[in-house]
């Protein structure tokens, strides 16, 4: 019986390190799982960073569209300015015609005087 107990004690001494080794392996496996999760977290963070960059680009696009809208407004104002200039040119032509009309009586009087002189 004493020998059996001694053998059991020896067996225990052999099995104890194996049990510890199994626990270490389980911990290592859990560590690998944690590292995989951390890698996935890094990938998620990279995607979030890319999303932020996309949002920044979209914001810049909105700013460009606002500038284009302002450019369209400026072009509309320039078109209106051209129309105003055309109207002013027509007004100048009308004033020239009126000036010419005012000179007709003088021309008639001058031509009448010229005819009388002949």
CSV table of C-alpha atoms in Angstrom, one decimal:
chain,number,residue,atom,x,y,z
A,1,UNK,CA,0.0,0.0,0.0
A,2,UNK,CA,2.9,2.3,0.8
A,3,UNK,CA,4.3,1.7,-2.6
A,4,UNK,CA,1.1,2.5,-4.3
A,5,UNK,CA,0.9,5.7,-2.4
A,6,UNK,CA,4.4,6.5,-3.4
A,7,UNK,CA,3.6,5.7,-7.0
A,8,UNK,CA,0.5,7.9,-6.8
A,9,UNK,CA,2.6,10.7,-5.4
A,10,UNK,CA,5.1,10.3,-8.2
A,11,UNK,CA,2.2,10.2,-10.8
A,12,UNK,CA,0.9,13.4,-9.2
A,13,UNK,CA,4.3,15.1,-9.5
A,14,UNK,CA,4.3,14.1,-13.2
A,15,UNK,CA,0.7,15.1,-13.9
A,16,UNK,CA,0.9,18.5,-12.1
A,17,UNK,CA,3.2,20.1,-14.6
A,18,UNK,CA,1.1,18.7,-17.5
A,19,UNK,CA,-2.0,20.3,-15.9
A,20,UNK,CA,-0.1,23.6,-15.6
A,21,UNK,CA,1.0,23.2,-19.2
A,22,UNK,CA,-2.6,22.8,-20.3
A,23,UNK,CA,-3.6,25.9,-18.4
A,24,UNK,CA,-0.7,27.8,-20.0
A,25,UNK,CA,-1.9,26.6,-23.5
A,26,UNK,CA,-5.5,27.7,-22.7
A,27,UNK,CA,-4.2,31.1,-21.7
A,28,UNK,CA,-2.1,31.4,-24.8
A,29,UNK,CA,-5.1,30.5,-26.9
A,30,UNK,CA,-7.1,33.2,-25.2
A,31,UNK,CA,-4.2,35.6,-25.8
A,32,UNK,CA,-4.3,34.7,-29.5
A,33,UNK,CA,-8.1,35.4,-29.6
A,34,UNK,CA,-7.5,38.8,-27.9
A,35,UNK,CA,-4.8,39.6,-30.4
A,36,UNK,CA,-7.2,38.7,-33.2
A,37,UNK,CA,-9.8,41.0,-31.7
A,38,UNK,CA,-7.3,43.8,-31.4
A,39,UNK,CA,-6.3,43.3,-35.1
A,40,UNK,CA,-10.0,43.6,-36.0
A,41,UNK,CA,-10.3,46.7,-33.9
A,42,UNK,CA,-7.3,48.2,-35.7
A,43,UNK,CA,-9.1,47.4,-39.0
A,44,UNK,CA,-12.3,49.0,-37.8
A,45,UNK,CA,-10.3,52.1,-36.7
A,46,UNK,CA,-8.6,52.2,-40.2
A,47,UNK,CA,-12.1,52.1,-41.8
A,48,UNK,CA,-13.3,54.9,-39.5
A,49,UNK,CA,-10.3,57.0,-40.5
A,50,UNK,CA,-11.1,56.4,-44.1
A,51,UNK,CA,-14.7,57.3,-43.4
A,52,UNK,CA,-13.5,60.6,-41.9
A,53,UNK,CA,-11.4,61.3,-45.0
A,54,UNK,CA,-14.5,60.6,-47.2
A,55,UNK,CA,-16.5,63.0,-45.1
A,56,UNK,CA,-13.9,65.6,-45.4
A,57,UNK,CA,-13.9,65.2,-49.2
A,58,UNK,CA,-17.7,65.4,-49.2
A,59,UNK,CA,-17.4,68.6,-47.2
A,60,UNK,CA,-14.9,70.0,-49.7
A,61,UNK,CA,-17.3,69.0,-52.5
A,62,UNK,CA,-20.1,70.9,-50.8
A,63,UNK,CA,-17.9,73.9,-50.6
A,64,UNK,CA,-17.0,73.6,-54.3
A,65,UNK,CA,-20.7,73.3,-55.1
A,66,UNK,CA,-21.4,76.4,-53.1
A,67,UNK,CA,-18.6,78.3,-55.0
A,68,UNK,CA,-20.1,77.0,-58.3
A,69,UNK,CA,-23.5,78.3,-57.2
A,70,UNK,CA,-21.9,81.7,-56.4
A,71,UNK,CA,-20.2,81.6,-59.8
A,72,UNK,CA,-23.6,81.0,-61.5
A,73,UNK,CA,-25.0,84.0,-59.6
A,74,UNK,CA,-22.1,86.2,-60.7
A,75,UNK,CA,-22.7,85.1,-64.3
A,76,UNK,CA,-26.3,86.0,-64.0
A,77,UNK,CA,-25.4,89.4,-62.7
A,78,UNK,CA,-22.9,89.8,-65.6
A,79,UNK,CA,-25.7,88.9,-68.1
A,80,UNK,CA,-27.9,91.5,-66.5
A,81,UNK,CA,-25.1,94.0,-66.7
A,82,UNK,CA,-24.7,93.2,-70.5
A,83,UNK,CA,-28.5,93.8,-70.9
A,84,UNK,CA,-28.2,97.1,-69.1
A,85,UNK,CA,-25.2,98.1,-71.3
A,86,UNK,CA,-27.3,97.2,-74.4
A,87,UNK,CA,-30.1,99.4,-73.1
A,88,UNK,CA,-27.7,102.2,-72.5
A,89,UNK,CA,-26.3,101.8,-76.0
A,90,UNK,CA,-29.9,102.0,-77.4
A,91,UNK,CA,-30.5,105.1,-75.2
A,92,UNK,CA,-27.4,106.7,-76.7
A,93,UNK,CA,-28.7,105.9,-80.2
A,94,UNK,CA,-32.1,107.5,-79.3
A,95,UNK,CA,-30.4,110.6,-77.9
A,96,UNK,CA,-28.3,110.9,-81.1
A,97,UNK,CA,-31.5,110.6,-83.2
A,98,UNK,CA,-33.2,113.3,-81.0
A,99,UNK,CA,-30.1,115.5,-81.4
A,100,UNK,CA,-30.4,115.0,-85.2
A,101,UNK,CA,-34.1,115.8,-85.1
A,102,UNK,CA,-33.3,119.0,-83.3
A,103,UNK,CA,-31.0,120.0,-86.0
A,104,UNK,CA,-33.5,119.4,-88.9
A,105,UNK,CA,-35.1,122.9,-88.5
A,106,UNK,CA,-31.7,124.5,-88.5
A,107,UNK,CA,-30.7,122.5,-91.6
A,108,UNK,CA,-34.0,123.4,-93.3
A,109,UNK,CA,-33.5,127.1,-92.5
A,110,UNK,CA,-29.9,126.8,-93.7
A,111,UNK,CA,-31.0,125.1,-96.9
A,112,UNK,CA,-33.8,127.6,-97.3
A,113,UNK,CA,-31.3,130.4,-97.0
A,114,UNK,CA,-29.1,128.7,-99.5
A,115,UNK,CA,-32.0,128.3,-101.9
A,116,UNK,CA,-32.9,131.9,-101.4
A,117,UNK,CA,-29.3,132.9,-102.1
A,118,UNK,CA,-29.4,131.1,-105.4
